[in-house]
Coordinates of N, CA and C and ligand atoms in Angstrom, one line a residue:
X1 N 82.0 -22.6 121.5 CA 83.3 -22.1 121.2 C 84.4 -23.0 122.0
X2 N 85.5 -23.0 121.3 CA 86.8 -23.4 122.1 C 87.5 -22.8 122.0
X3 N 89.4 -23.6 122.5 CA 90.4 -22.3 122.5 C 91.4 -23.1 121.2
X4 N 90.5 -23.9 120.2 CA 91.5 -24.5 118.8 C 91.5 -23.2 118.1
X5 N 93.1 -23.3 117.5 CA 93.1 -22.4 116.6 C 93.7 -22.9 115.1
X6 N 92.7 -22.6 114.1 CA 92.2 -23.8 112.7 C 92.8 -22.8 112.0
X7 N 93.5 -23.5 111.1 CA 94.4 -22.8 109.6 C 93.5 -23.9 108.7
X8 N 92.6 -23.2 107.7 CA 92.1 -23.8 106.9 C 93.1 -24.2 105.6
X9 N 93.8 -25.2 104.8 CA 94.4 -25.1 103.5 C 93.6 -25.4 102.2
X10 N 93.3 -24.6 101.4 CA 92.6 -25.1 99.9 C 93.3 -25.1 98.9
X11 N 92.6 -25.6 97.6 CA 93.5 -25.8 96.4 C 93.8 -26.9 95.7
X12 N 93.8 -26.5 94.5 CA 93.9 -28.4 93.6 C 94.4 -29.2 93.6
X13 N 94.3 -30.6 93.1 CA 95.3 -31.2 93.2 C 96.9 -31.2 92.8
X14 N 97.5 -31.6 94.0 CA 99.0 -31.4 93.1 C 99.3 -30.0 93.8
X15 N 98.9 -29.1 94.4 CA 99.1 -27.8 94.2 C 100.6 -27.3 95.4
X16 N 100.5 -28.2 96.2 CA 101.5 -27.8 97.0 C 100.5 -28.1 98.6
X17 N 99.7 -27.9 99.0 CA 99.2 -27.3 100.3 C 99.1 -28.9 101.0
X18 N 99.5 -29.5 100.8 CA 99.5 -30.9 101.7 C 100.9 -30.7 102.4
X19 N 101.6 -30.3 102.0 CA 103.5 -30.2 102.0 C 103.4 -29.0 102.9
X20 N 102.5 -28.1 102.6 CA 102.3 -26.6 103.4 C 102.0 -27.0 104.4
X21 N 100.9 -27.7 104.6 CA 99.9 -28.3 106.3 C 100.6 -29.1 106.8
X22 N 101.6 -30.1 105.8 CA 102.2 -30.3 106.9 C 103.0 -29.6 108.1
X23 N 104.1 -28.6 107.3 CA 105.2 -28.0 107.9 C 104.7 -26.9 108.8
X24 N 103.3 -26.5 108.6 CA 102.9 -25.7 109.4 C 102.5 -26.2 110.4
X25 N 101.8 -27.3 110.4 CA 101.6 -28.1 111.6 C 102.7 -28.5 112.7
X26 N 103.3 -29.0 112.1 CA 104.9 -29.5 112.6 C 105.6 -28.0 113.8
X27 N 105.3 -26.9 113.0 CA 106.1 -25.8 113.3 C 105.0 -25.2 114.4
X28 N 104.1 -25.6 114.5 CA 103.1 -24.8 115.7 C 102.8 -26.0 116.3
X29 N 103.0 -27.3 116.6 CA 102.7 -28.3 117.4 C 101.3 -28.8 117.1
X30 N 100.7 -28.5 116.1 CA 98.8 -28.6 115.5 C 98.8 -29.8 115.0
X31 N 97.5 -30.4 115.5 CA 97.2 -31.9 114.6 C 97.1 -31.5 113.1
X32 N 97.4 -32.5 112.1 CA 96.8 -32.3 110.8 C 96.3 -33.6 110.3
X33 N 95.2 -32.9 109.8 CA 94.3 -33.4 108.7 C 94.4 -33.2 107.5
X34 N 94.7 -34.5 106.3 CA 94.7 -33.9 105.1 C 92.9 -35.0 104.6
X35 N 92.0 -33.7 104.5 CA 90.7 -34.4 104.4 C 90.5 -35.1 103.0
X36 N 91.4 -35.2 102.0 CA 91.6 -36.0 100.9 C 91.0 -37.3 101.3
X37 N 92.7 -37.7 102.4 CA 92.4 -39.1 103.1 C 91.0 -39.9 103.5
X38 N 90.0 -38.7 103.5 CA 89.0 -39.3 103.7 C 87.8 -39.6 103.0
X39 N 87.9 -39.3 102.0 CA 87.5 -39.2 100.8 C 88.1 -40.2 99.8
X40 N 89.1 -40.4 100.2 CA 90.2 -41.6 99.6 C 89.7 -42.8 100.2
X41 N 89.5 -42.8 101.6 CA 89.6 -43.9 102.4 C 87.9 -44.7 102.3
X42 N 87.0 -43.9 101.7 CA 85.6 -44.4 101.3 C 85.9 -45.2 99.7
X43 N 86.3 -44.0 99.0 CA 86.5 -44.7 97.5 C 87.6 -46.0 97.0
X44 N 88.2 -46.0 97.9 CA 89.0 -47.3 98.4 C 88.7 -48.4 99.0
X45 N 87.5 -47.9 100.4 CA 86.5 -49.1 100.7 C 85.8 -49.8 100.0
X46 N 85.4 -49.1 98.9 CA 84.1 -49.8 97.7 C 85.0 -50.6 96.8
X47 N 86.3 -49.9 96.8 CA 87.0 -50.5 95.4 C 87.4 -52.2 96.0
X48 N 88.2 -51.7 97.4 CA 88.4 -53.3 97.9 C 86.9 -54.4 98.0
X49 N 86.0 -53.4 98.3 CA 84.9 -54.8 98.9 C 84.1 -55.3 96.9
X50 N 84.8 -54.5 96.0 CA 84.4 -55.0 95.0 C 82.7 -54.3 94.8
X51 N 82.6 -53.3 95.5 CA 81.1 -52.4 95.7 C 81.5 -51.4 94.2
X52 N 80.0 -51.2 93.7 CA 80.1 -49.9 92.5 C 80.5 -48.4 93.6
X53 N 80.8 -47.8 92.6 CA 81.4 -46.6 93.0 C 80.3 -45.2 92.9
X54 N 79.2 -46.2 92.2 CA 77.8 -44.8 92.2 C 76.9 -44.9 92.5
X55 N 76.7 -46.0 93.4 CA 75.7 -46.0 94.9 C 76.3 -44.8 95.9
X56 N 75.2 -44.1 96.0 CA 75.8 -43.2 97.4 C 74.9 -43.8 98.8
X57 N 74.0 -44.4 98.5 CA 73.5 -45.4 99.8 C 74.8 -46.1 100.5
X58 N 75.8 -47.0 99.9 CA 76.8 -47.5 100.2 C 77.7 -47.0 100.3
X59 N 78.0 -45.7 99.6 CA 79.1 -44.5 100.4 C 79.1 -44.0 101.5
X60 N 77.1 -44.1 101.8 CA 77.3 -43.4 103.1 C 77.9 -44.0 104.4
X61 N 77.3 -45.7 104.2 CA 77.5 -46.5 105.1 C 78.9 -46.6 105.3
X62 N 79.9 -46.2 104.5 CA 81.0 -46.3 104.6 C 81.6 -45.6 105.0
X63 N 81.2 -43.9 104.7 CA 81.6 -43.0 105.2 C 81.4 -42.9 107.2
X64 N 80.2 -43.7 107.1 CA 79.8 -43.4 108.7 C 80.4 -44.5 109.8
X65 N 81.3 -45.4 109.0 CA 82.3 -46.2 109.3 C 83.8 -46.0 109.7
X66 N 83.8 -44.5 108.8 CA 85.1 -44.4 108.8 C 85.7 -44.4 110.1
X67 N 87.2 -44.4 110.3 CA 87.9 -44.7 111.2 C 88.9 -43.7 111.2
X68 N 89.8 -42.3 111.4 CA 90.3 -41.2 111.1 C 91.9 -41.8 111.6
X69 N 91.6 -42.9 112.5 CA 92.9 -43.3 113.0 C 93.9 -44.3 112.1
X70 N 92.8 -44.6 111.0 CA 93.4 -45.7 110.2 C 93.7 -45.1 108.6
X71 N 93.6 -44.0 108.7 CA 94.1 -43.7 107.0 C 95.8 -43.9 106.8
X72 N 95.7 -44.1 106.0 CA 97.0 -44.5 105.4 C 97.3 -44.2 104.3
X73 N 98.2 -43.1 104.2 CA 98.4 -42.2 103.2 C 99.2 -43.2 102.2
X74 N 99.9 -44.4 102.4 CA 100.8 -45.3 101.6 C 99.8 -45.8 100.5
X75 N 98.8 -46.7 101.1 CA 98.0 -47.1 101.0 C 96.8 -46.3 99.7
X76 N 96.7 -45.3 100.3 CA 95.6 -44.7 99.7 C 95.6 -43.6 98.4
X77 N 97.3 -43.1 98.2 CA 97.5 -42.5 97.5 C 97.9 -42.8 95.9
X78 N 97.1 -44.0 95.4 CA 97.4 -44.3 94.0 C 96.2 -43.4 93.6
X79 N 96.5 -43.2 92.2 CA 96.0 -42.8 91.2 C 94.7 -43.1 90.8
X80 N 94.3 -44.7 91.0 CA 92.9 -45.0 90.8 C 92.4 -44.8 92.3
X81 N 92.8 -44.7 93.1 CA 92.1 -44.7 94.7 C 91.5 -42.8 94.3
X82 N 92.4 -42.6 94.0 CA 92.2 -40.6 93.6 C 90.9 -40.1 92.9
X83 N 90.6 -41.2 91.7 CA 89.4 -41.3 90.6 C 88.5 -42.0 91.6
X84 N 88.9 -42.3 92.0 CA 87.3 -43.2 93.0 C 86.6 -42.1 94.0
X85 N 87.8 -41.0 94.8 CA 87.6 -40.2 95.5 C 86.9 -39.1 95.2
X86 N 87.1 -38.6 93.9 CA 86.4 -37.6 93.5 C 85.4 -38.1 93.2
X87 N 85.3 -39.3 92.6 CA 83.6 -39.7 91.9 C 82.6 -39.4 93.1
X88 N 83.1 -40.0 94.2 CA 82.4 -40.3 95.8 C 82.0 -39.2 96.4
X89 N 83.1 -38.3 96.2 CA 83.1 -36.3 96.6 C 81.7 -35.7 95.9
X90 N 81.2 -36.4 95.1 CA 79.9 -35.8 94.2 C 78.6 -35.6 95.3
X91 N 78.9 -37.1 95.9 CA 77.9 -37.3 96.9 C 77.2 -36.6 97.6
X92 N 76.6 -35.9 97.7 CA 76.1 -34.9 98.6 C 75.9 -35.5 100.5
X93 N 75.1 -36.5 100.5 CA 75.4 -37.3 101.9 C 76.1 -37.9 101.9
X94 N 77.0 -37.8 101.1 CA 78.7 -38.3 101.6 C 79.7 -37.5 102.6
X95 N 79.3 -36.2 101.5 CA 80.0 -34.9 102.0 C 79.3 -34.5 103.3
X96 N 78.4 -34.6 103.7 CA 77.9 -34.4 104.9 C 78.7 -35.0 106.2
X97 N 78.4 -36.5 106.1 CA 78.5 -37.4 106.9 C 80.8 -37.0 106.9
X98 N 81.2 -36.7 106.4 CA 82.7 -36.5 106.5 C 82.8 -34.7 106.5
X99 N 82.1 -34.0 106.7 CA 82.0 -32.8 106.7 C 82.2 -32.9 108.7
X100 N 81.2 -33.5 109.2 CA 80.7 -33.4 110.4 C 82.2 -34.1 110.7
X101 N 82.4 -35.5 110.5 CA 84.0 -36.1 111.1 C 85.2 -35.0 110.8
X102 N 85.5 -34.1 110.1 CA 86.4 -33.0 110.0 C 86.1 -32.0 110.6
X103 N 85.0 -31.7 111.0 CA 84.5 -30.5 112.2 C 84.9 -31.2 113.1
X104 N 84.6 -32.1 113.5 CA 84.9 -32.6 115.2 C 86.6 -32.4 115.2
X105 N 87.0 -32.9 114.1 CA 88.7 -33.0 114.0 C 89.0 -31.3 114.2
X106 N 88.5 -30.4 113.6 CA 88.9 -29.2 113.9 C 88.5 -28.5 115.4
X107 N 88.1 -29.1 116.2 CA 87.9 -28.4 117.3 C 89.1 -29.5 118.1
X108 N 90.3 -30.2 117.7 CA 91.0 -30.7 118.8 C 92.1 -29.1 119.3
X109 N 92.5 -29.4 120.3 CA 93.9 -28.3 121.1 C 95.1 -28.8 121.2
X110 N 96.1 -28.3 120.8 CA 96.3 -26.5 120.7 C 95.2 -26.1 119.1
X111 N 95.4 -26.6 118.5 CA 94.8 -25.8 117.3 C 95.1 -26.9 116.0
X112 N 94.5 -27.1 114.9 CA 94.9 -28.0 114.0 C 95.1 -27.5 112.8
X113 N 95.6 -28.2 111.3 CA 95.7 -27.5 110.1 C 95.0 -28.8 108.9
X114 N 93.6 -28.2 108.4 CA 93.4 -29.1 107.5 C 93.6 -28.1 106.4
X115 N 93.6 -29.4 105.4 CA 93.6 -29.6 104.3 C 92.8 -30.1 102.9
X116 N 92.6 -29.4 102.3 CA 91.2 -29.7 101.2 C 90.6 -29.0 99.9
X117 N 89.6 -29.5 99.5 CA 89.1 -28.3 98.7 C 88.0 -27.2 99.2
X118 N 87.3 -27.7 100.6 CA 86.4 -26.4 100.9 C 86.6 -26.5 102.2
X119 N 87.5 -26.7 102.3 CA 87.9 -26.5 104.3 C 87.2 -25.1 105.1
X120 N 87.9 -23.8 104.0 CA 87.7 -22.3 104.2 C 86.2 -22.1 104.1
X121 N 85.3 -22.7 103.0 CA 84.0 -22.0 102.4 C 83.1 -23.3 103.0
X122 N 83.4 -24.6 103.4 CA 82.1 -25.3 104.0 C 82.7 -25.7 105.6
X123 N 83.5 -26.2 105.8 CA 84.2 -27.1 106.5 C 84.1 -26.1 108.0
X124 N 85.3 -25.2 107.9 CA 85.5 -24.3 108.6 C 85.4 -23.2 108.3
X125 N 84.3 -22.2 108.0 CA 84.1 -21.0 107.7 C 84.8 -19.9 108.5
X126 N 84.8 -20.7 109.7 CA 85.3 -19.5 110.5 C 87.1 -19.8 110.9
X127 N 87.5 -20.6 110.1 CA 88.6 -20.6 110.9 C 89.6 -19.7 110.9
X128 N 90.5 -19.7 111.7 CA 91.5 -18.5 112.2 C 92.4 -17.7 110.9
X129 N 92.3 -19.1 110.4 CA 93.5 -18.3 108.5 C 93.2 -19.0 107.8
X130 N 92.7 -18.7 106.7 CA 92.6 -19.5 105.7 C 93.8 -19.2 104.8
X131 N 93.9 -19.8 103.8 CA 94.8 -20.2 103.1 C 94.2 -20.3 101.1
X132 N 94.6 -20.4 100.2 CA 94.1 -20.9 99.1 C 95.1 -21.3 98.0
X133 N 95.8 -22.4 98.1 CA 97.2 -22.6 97.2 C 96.8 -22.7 95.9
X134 N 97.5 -22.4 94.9 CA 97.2 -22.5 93.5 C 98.8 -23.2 93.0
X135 N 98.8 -23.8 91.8 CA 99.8 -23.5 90.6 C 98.8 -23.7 89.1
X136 N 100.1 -23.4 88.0 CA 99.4 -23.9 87.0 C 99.5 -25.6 87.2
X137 N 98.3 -26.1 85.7 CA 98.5 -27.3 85.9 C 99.6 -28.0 85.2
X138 N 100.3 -27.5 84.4 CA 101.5 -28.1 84.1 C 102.3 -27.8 84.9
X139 N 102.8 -27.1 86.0 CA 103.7 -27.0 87.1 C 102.9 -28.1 88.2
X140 N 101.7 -28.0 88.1 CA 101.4 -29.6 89.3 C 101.9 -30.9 88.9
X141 N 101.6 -30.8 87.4 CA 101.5 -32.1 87.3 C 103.4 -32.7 86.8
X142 N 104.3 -31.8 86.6 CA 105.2 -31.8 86.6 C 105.9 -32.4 87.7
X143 N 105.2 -31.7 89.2 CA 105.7 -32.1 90.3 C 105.0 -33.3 90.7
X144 N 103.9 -33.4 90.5 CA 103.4 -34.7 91.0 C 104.4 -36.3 89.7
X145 N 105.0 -35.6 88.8 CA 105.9 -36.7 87.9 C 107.1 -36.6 88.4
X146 N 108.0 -35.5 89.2 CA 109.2 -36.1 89.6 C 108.9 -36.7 91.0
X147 N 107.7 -36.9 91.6 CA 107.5 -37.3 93.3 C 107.4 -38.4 93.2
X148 N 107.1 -39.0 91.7 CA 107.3 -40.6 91.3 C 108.1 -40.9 90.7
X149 N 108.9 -40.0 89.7 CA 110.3 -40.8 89.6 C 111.4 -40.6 90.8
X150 N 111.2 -39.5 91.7 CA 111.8 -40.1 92.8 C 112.1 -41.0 93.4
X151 N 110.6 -41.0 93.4 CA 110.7 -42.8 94.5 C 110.3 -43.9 94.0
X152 N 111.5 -43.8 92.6 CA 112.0 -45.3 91.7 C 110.3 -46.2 91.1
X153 N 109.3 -45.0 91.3 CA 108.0 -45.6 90.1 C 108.4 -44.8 88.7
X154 N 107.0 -45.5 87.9 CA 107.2 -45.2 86.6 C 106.3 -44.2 86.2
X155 N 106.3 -42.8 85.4 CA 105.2 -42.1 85.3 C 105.4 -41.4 83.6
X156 N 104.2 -41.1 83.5 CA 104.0 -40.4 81.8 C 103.3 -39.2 81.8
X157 N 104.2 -38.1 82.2 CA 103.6 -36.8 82.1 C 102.4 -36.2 81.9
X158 N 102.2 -36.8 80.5 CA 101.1 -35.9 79.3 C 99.5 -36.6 80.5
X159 N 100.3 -38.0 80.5 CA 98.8 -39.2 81.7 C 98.6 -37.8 82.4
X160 N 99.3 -38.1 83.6 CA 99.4 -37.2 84.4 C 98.2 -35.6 84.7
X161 N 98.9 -35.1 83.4 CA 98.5 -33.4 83.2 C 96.9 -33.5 83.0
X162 N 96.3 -34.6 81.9 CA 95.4 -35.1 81.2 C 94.5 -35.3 82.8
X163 N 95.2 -35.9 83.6 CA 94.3 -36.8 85.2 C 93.8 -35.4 86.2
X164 N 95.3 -34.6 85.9 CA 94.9 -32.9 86.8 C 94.0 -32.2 86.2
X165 N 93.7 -32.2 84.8 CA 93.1 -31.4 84.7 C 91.7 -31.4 84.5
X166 N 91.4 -33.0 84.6 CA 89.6 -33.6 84.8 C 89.6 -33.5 86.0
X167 N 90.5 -33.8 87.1 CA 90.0 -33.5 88.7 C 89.7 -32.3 88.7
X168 N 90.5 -30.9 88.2 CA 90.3 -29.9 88.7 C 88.6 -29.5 88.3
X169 N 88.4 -30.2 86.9 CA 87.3 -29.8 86.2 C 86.3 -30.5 87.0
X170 N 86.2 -31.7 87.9 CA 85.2 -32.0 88.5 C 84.9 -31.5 89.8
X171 N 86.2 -31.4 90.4 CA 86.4 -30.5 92.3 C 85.5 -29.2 91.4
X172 N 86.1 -28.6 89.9 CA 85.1 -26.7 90.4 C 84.2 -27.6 89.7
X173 N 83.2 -28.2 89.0 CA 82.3 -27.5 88.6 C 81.0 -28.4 89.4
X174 N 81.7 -29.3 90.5 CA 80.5 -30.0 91.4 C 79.8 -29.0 91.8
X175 N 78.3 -29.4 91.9 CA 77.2 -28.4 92.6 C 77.4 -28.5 93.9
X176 N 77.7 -29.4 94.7 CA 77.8 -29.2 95.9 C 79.7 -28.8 96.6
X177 N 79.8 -28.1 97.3 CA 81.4 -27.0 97.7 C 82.3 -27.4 96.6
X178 N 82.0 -26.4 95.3 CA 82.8 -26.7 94.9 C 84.3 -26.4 94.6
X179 N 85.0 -26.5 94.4 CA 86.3 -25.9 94.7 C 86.6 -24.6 94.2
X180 N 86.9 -23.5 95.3 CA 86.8 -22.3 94.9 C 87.4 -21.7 96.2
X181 N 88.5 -20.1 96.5 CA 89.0 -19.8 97.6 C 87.4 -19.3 98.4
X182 N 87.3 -19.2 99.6 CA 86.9 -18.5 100.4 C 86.8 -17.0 100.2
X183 N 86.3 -15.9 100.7 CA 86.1 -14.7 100.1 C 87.0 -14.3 101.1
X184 N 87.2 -14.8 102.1 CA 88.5 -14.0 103.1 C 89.7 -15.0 103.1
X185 N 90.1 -15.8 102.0 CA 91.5 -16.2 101.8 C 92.3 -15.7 101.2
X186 N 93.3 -16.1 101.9 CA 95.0 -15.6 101.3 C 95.5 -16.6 100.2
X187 N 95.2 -15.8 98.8 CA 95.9 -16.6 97.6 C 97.1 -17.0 97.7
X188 N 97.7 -17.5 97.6 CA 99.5 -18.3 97.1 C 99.1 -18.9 96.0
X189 N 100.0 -18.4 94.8 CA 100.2 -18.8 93.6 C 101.7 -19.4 93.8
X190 N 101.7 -21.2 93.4 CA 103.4 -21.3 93.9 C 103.4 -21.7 92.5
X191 N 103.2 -21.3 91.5 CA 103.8 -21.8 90.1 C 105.0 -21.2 90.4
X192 N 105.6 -19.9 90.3 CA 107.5 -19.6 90.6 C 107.8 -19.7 91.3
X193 N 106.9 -20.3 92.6 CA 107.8 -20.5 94.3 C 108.5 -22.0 94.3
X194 N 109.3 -22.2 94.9 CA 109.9 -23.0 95.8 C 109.3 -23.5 96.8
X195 N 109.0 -24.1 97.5 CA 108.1 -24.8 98.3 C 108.6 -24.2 99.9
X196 N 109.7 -24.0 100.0 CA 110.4 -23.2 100.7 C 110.2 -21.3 100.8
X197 N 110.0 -20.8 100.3 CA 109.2 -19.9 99.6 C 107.5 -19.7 99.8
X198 N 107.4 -20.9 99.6 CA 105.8 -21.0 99.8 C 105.4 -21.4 101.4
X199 N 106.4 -21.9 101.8 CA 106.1 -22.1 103.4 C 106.6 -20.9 104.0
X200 N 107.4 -19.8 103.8 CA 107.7 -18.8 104.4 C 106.5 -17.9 104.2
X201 N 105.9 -17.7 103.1 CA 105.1 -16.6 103.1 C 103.9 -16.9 103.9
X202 N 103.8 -18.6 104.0 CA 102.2 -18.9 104.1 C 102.6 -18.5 106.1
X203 N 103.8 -18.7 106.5 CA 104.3 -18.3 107.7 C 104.0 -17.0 108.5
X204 N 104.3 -16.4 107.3 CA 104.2 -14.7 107.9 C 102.7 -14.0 107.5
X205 N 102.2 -15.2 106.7 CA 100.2 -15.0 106.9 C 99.4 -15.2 107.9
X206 N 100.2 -16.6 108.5 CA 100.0 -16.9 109.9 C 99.9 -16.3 110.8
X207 N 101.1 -15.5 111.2 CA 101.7 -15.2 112.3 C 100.9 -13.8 112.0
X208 N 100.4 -13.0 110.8 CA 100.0 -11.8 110.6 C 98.6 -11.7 111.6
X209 N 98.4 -12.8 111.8 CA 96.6 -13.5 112.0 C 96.7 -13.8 113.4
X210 N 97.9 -14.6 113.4 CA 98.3 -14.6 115.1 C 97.6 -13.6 116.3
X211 N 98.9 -12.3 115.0 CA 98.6 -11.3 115.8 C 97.7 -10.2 116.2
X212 N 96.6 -10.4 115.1 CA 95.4 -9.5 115.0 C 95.1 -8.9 116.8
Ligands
C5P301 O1 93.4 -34.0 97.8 P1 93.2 -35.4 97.2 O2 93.7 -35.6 95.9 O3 93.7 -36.5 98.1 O4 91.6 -35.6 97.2 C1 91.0 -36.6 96.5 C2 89.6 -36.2 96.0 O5 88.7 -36.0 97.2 C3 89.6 -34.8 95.3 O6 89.7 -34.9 93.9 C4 88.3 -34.2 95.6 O7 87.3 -34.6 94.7 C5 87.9 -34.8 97.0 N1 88.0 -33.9 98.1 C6 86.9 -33.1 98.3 N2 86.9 -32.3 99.4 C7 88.0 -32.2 100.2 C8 89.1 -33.0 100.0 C9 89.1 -33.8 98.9 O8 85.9 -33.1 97.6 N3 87.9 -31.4 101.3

């Protein structure tokens, strides 16, 4: 046991809960982890070293390399780095070997907030709150098209919706944790929220848990 106290976040891509872990982290002083990154950061190793992407002998080796201090969200968050991530996520001794580097991560102090698709149901079973963000997939993938025409790239909606909705179909129907809430999570549906909105409620779930 220790004295970390873990906000697990779940939920698909696009859904909002990266933006949530952050602000909640921020607002309680908590390290955060968004464990995408690390999953990203393997399927991006193979892509640079010019390695296939369906060796899991060579996933592993990579995964057991990883470095948690070197992710780089700039870097890592393209669209094909994304496809490589999930392909890799299949892995079963993938998921192990970065299962165990995210448990270590959740026992740092005061307390931390990851982020993922089985944080709640493999990751951290026990942690202090869980969380489970949802939208539909035309409201994700809507927002994941204005977060790029924001910032002066170029994007094609229909691409987009078409890319959300084979991730979501590979995250649930993997045999190994597949994406699914926790039996003791707190749903947030933010298809009609405001992200603002969705940080306030996820706030007062918090603090509900705080105070047990
Ligand atoms: O959240 P993000 O889009 O960065 O995740 C990339 C991929 O990594 C996901 O599509 C999913 O397949 C995988 N992943 C996972 N388990 C996690 C986090 C991410 O399988 N905890």
């Amino acid at each position: 046991m220790n004295n970390s106290f873990t906000i697990a976040i779940d939920g698909p891509a696009a859904s909002g809960k990266g933006t949530l872990a952050r602000r909640l982290a921020e607002k309680y002083g908590f390290h955060h982890l968004d464990s995408g990154l690390t999953y990203r950061a393997v399927g991006h190793a193979l892509l640079d070293a010019g390695l296939p992407l369906d060796s899991e002998d060579l996933a592993v080796i990579v995964a057991e390399n990883l470095d948690l201090g070197k992710l780089d969200r700039t870097i890592l968050s393209s669209h094909e780095i994304g496809n490589a991530a999930s392909k890799v996520a299949v892995m079963s001794r993938v998921r192990e070997v970065l299962v165990e580097v995210q448990r270590e991560f959740a026992r740092k102090e005061p307390g931390t907030v990851i982020d993922g698709r089985d944080i709640g149901t493999v990751v951290c079973p026990d942690a202090n709150v869980k969380l489970y963000i949802t939208a539909s997939p035309e409201v994700r993938a809507n927002r994941r098209y204005k977060e790029i025409i924001d910032s002066g790239g170029e994007a094609d909606y229909e691409a987009i919706l078409a890319d959300i909705k084979i991730r979501d179909e590979r995250d649930m129907s993997r045999k190994d944790s597949p994406l699914k809430p926790a039996e003791d999570a707190h749903l947030l549906d933010t298809t009609e929220m405001s992200i603002e909105t969705a940080f306030q409620t996820a706030l007062a779930i918090v603090e509900e848990e705080q105070n047990r």
